[in-house]
Amino acid sequence: MKHLLVTGGCGFIGSNFVRYWLGQHPESRVVVYDKLTYAGRRENLADLWDSPNLSLVVGDIGDLELVGRTCQNHQIDLIVNFAAETHVDQSILGPLVFTDTNVRGTHVLLEVARELNIRLHHISTDEVYGHIADEHQSLETDNLAPRSPYAASKAAADQLVQAYAITYGLPVTITRGANNVGPYQYPEKAVPLFATNAILGEAIPVYGDGLQMRDYAHVHDHCTGIEAVLLRGVVGEVYNVGTGKEMTNLEMVDIVLDTLGQSHDLVRHVTDRPGHDRRYSMNVDKLRALGWQPKYDPKQAVAEAAKWYAQNRAWWEPIRSGEFRAYYEQQYAERLAKT
Ligand code: NAD
Ligand code: TYD
């Protein structure tokens, strides 16, 4: 595992992983392969592009020829697949690209890995389990029951990866991550949206009653979890990565507002997301058995993330004042007007 192809390495979790991995494994070489969609930003790795150990190939994971040539040119021995369309609300507005990237794109990576006999680690999500009943915590062996176009595309990819292990004996591993928070998360997702709105003194749009439950895990702990699986995990296996704890969205909003010293009067309950999953929660004992444990509990993770947005306005202000505006209007103008 000296020559890594990190797909989606300019996105939120991918860029955190690249920074973490190169810090821990300076002998490695990393090629980031990224289409640079709205969510993929070169500046997420601005401090590292001069490193001789890091390079960027701009391309689509659905491009079989370019993925294959890149893997051959760089003698890749491990593909870590973060590349995806990732936002549930965007998948409700425009679902087809989710199938193109998340399903077909992952399938192309599997074909290249099969052809060149490369290990592949796939980043999946707790959303593949669907929303789950109180008290249950999803186990890796649970059936997948996705309920949004995003989750369905991720479940299809997850199952294709497992099918390649069974059918072709491809050396694969999968991690299913909880909701991540931390530096460089695009402000369409709840925690960075709420933090940046709070800093700007704008309304905080909480869907429905705000009692949905999520495990807000710090992205650092996701990176260490992936590392644990890459170094010590059993090939062919799936591992959940989260804290195993959860909170309601209203509790998350309270932490964001208190951390930033902003008024709770900013909260607005708006029309709910269609098919909104009520609760995600995963059992993470299998990953813990590899010697991994999270550094942050969800409360600390959300507070740390909110602080990062207060301290890094230069990163998000250009995003919020640019292309993001049109999406924000489409998603929230009518909802907020009704409150
Ligand atoms: P992100 O949206 O911030 O980044 C996605 C990256 O993939 C971007 O750099 C984008 O340019 C790139 N990309 C998109 N389509 C591509 C394509 N066709 N070819 C090449 N690159 C492409 O996403 P994220 O939050 O960092 O999520 C990374 C992975 O982790 C995804 O697979 C996601 O499903 C999974 N995941 C995310 C979370 C979360 O809370 N954010 C939780 C669990 C799992
Ligand atoms: P999000 O960050 O989109 O992640 P996911 O839907 O994949 O879990 O949303 C986290 C939670 O916050 C989820 O229950 C939906 C809710 N939410 C809101 O209440 N308002 C918002 O504007 C957004 C984006 C999310």
Coordinates of C-alpha atoms in Angstrom, one line a residue, residues 19-267:
R19 CA -3.8 15.0 4.7
Y20 CA -4.0 12.4 7.5
W21 CA -2.5 9.5 5.4
L22 CA 0.5 11.5 4.1
G23 CA 1.1 12.7 7.7
Q24 CA 1.1 9.1 9.0
H25 CA 2.7 7.4 6.0
P26 CA 5.2 9.9 4.5
E27 CA 6.7 7.1 2.4
S28 CA 3.4 6.7 0.5
R29 CA 2.6 8.3 -2.8
V30 CA -0.9 9.5 -3.3
V31 CA -2.6 10.3 -6.6
V32 CA -5.9 12.2 -6.1
Y33 CA -8.3 11.4 -8.9
D34 CA -11.2 13.9 -8.9
K35 CA -13.7 15.3 -11.3
L36 CA -13.8 18.6 -9.3
T37 CA -17.6 18.9 -9.1
Y38 CA -19.0 21.8 -7.0
A39 CA -18.0 19.8 -3.9
G40 CA -14.5 19.0 -5.0
R41 CA -12.1 21.8 -4.3
R42 CA -8.3 21.9 -5.0
E43 CA -8.0 24.5 -2.2
N44 CA -8.9 21.8 0.3
L45 CA -5.3 20.5 -0.1
A46 CA -3.7 23.8 -0.9
D47 CA -0.9 23.3 1.6
L48 CA 0.1 19.9 0.1
W49 CA 0.1 20.3 -3.7
D50 CA 3.9 21.1 -3.7
S51 CA 4.7 17.8 -2.0
P52 CA 6.5 15.3 -4.3
N53 CA 4.3 12.6 -2.8
L54 CA 1.0 14.1 -4.0
S55 CA -0.4 14.6 -7.5
L56 CA -3.8 15.4 -9.0
V57 CA -5.5 13.8 -12.0
V58 CA -8.7 15.6 -13.0
G59 CA -11.2 13.0 -14.3
D60 CA -14.4 11.1 -13.9
I61 CA -14.4 7.7 -12.2
G62 CA -16.7 6.6 -14.9
D63 CA -13.9 7.0 -17.5
L64 CA -12.6 3.5 -17.8
E65 CA -9.6 4.4 -20.0
L66 CA -8.4 7.3 -17.9
V67 CA -8.7 5.4 -14.6
G68 CA -6.9 2.4 -16.1
R69 CA -4.1 4.5 -17.6
T70 CA -3.7 6.5 -14.3
C71 CA -3.4 3.3 -12.3
Q72 CA -0.8 1.9 -14.7
N73 CA 1.2 5.1 -15.0
H74 CA 1.4 5.5 -11.2
Q75 CA 1.8 1.8 -10.3
I76 CA -1.2 2.0 -8.1
D77 CA -1.6 -0.8 -5.6
L78 CA -4.6 0.5 -3.6
I79 CA -7.7 2.4 -4.7
V80 CA -9.6 4.3 -1.9
N81 CA -12.9 5.3 -3.4
F82 CA -14.4 8.5 -1.8
A83 CA -15.7 9.8 -5.1
A84 CA -19.5 10.2 -5.1
E85 CA -22.4 12.6 -5.3
T86 CA -23.1 12.9 -1.6
H87 CA -26.1 15.1 -0.6
V88 CA -29.5 13.6 0.0
D89 CA -31.3 16.8 -0.9
Q90 CA -29.4 17.1 -4.2
S91 CA -30.4 13.5 -4.9
I92 CA -34.0 14.4 -4.5
L93 CA -33.7 17.4 -6.9
G94 CA -31.6 15.6 -9.6
P95 CA -31.1 11.9 -9.0
L96 CA -29.6 10.6 -12.3
V97 CA -26.1 11.8 -11.7
F98 CA -26.1 9.8 -8.5
T99 CA -26.5 6.6 -10.5
D100 CA -23.9 7.7 -13.0
T101 CA -21.2 8.4 -10.4
N102 CA -22.0 6.3 -7.4
V103 CA -23.1 3.1 -9.2
R104 CA -21.5 3.1 -12.6
G105 CA -18.4 5.0 -11.5
T106 CA -17.7 2.5 -8.7
H107 CA -18.3 -0.3 -11.2
V108 CA -15.6 1.1 -13.5
L109 CA -13.2 1.3 -10.6
L110 CA -13.9 -2.4 -9.8
E111 CA -13.3 -3.3 -13.4
V112 CA -9.9 -1.5 -13.4
A113 CA -9.0 -3.1 -10.1
R114 CA -10.0 -6.6 -11.4
E115 CA -8.0 -6.1 -14.6
L116 CA -4.8 -4.8 -12.8
N117 CA -5.3 -6.9 -9.6
I118 CA -5.4 -3.8 -7.3
R119 CA -6.9 -3.8 -3.8
L120 CA -9.9 -1.5 -3.5
H121 CA -11.3 0.1 -0.4
H122 CA -14.8 1.5 -0.8
I123 CA -16.3 4.3 1.4
S124 CA -20.0 3.5 2.0
T125 CA -22.4 5.0 4.5
D126 CA -24.8 4.2 7.3
E127 CA -27.6 5.4 5.0
V128 CA -27.5 2.1 3.2
Y129 CA -29.2 0.5 6.2
G130 CA -32.2 2.8 5.8
H131 CA -33.7 4.4 8.9
I132 CA -33.8 2.1 11.8
A133 CA -36.0 1.4 14.8
D134 CA -35.3 2.8 18.3
E135 CA -32.8 0.8 20.2
H136 CA -31.4 -1.2 17.2
Q137 CA -27.9 -0.4 16.1
S138 CA -27.1 -1.5 12.6
L139 CA -24.7 -4.4 12.3
E140 CA -22.6 -5.0 9.2
T141 CA -24.6 -8.2 8.5
D142 CA -28.0 -6.3 8.5
N143 CA -29.9 -6.2 5.2
L144 CA -29.6 -3.0 3.3
A145 CA -32.8 -1.0 3.0
P146 CA -32.0 2.4 1.5
R147 CA -34.8 5.0 1.2
S148 CA -33.4 8.0 -0.8
P149 CA -31.9 8.1 -4.3
Y150 CA -28.5 8.9 -2.7
A151 CA -28.7 6.0 -0.3
A152 CA -30.0 3.6 -3.0
S153 CA -27.0 4.4 -5.2
K154 CA -24.6 3.9 -2.4
A155 CA -26.2 0.6 -1.5
A156 CA -25.9 -0.6 -5.1
A157 CA -22.2 0.4 -5.1
D158 CA -21.7 -1.3 -1.8
Q159 CA -23.2 -4.5 -3.1
L160 CA -21.3 -4.4 -6.4
V161 CA -18.1 -4.2 -4.4
Q162 CA -19.1 -7.3 -2.3
A163 CA -20.1 -9.1 -5.5
Y164 CA -16.7 -8.6 -7.0
A165 CA -15.1 -10.1 -3.9
I166 CA -17.3 -13.1 -4.1
T167 CA -17.3 -13.6 -7.9
Y168 CA -13.8 -12.7 -8.8
G169 CA -12.0 -12.9 -5.5
L170 CA -11.1 -9.2 -5.7
P171 CA -9.3 -8.0 -2.5
V172 CA -11.8 -5.4 -1.2
T173 CA -12.8 -3.8 2.1
I174 CA -15.7 -1.5 2.8
T175 CA -16.3 1.0 5.6
R176 CA -19.8 2.4 6.3
G177 CA -19.4 5.9 7.8
A178 CA -21.8 7.8 10.1
N179 CA -22.6 11.5 9.4
N180 CA -19.2 13.2 9.3
V181 CA -18.4 16.7 10.5
G182 CA -15.2 18.7 10.5
P183 CA -13.0 21.0 8.3
Y184 CA -13.8 21.5 4.6
Q185 CA -17.3 20.2 4.5
Y186 CA -19.3 21.9 1.8
P187 CA -22.0 24.1 3.4
E188 CA -24.9 22.2 1.9
K189 CA -24.8 19.6 4.7
A190 CA -26.5 20.4 7.9
V191 CA -23.7 21.2 10.3
P192 CA -21.7 23.5 8.0
L193 CA -24.9 25.1 6.7
F194 CA -26.1 25.8 10.2
A195 CA -22.7 27.0 11.4
T196 CA -22.3 29.4 8.5
N197 CA -25.8 30.6 8.7
A198 CA -25.4 31.2 12.4
I199 CA -22.2 33.2 11.8
L200 CA -24.0 35.3 9.3
G201 CA -27.0 35.8 11.6
E202 CA -29.3 34.0 9.1
A203 CA -32.2 31.6 9.8
I204 CA -31.4 27.9 10.7
P205 CA -33.8 25.8 8.6
V206 CA -34.6 22.6 10.7
Y207 CA -36.6 20.0 8.7
G208 CA -39.8 19.0 10.4
D209 CA -39.7 18.5 14.2
G210 CA -35.9 18.3 14.3
L211 CA -36.1 15.1 16.3
Q212 CA -34.3 12.9 13.7
M213 CA -31.3 11.1 15.2
R214 CA -27.8 11.1 13.7
D215 CA -24.4 10.0 14.9
Y216 CA -22.3 13.1 14.2
A217 CA -18.8 11.7 14.0
H218 CA -15.6 13.8 13.5
V219 CA -14.0 13.3 10.2
H220 CA -10.6 12.6 11.9
D221 CA -12.1 9.4 13.5
H222 CA -13.4 8.3 10.1
C223 CA -9.9 8.7 8.7
T224 CA -8.3 6.7 11.5
G225 CA -11.1 4.1 11.1
I226 CA -10.3 3.7 7.4
E227 CA -6.6 3.4 8.2
A228 CA -7.3 0.7 10.8
V229 CA -9.2 -1.3 8.2
L230 CA -6.5 -0.8 5.5
L231 CA -3.7 -1.9 7.9
R232 CA -5.5 -4.5 10.1
G233 CA -8.9 -5.3 8.6
V234 CA -9.8 -8.6 7.0
V235 CA -10.0 -8.5 3.3
G236 CA -13.5 -9.1 2.0
E237 CA -15.1 -7.6 5.2
V238 CA -17.3 -4.6 5.9
Y239 CA -16.8 -2.3 8.9
N240 CA -19.1 0.4 10.4
V241 CA -17.3 3.6 11.4
G242 CA -19.0 6.0 13.8
T243 CA -19.1 6.8 17.5
G244 CA -22.0 4.5 18.3
K245 CA -23.7 7.5 20.0
E246 CA -26.4 9.8 18.6
M247 CA -28.3 13.0 19.1
T248 CA -31.3 14.8 17.7
N249 CA -30.9 17.5 15.1
L250 CA -32.3 20.0 17.6
E251 CA -29.5 19.0 20.1
M252 CA -27.0 19.4 17.2
V253 CA -28.4 22.9 16.5
D254 CA -28.1 23.9 20.2
I255 CA -24.4 22.9 20.2
V256 CA -23.7 24.9 17.0
L257 CA -25.5 28.0 18.3
D258 CA -24.0 27.8 21.8
T259 CA -20.5 27.2 20.4
L260 CA -20.8 30.3 18.2
G261 CA -22.6 32.4 20.8
Q262 CA -25.6 33.0 18.6
S263 CA -29.3 33.3 19.5
H264 CA -31.6 30.3 19.4
D265 CA -34.2 32.6 17.9
L266 CA -32.6 31.9 14.5
V267 CA -34.1 28.4 14.5

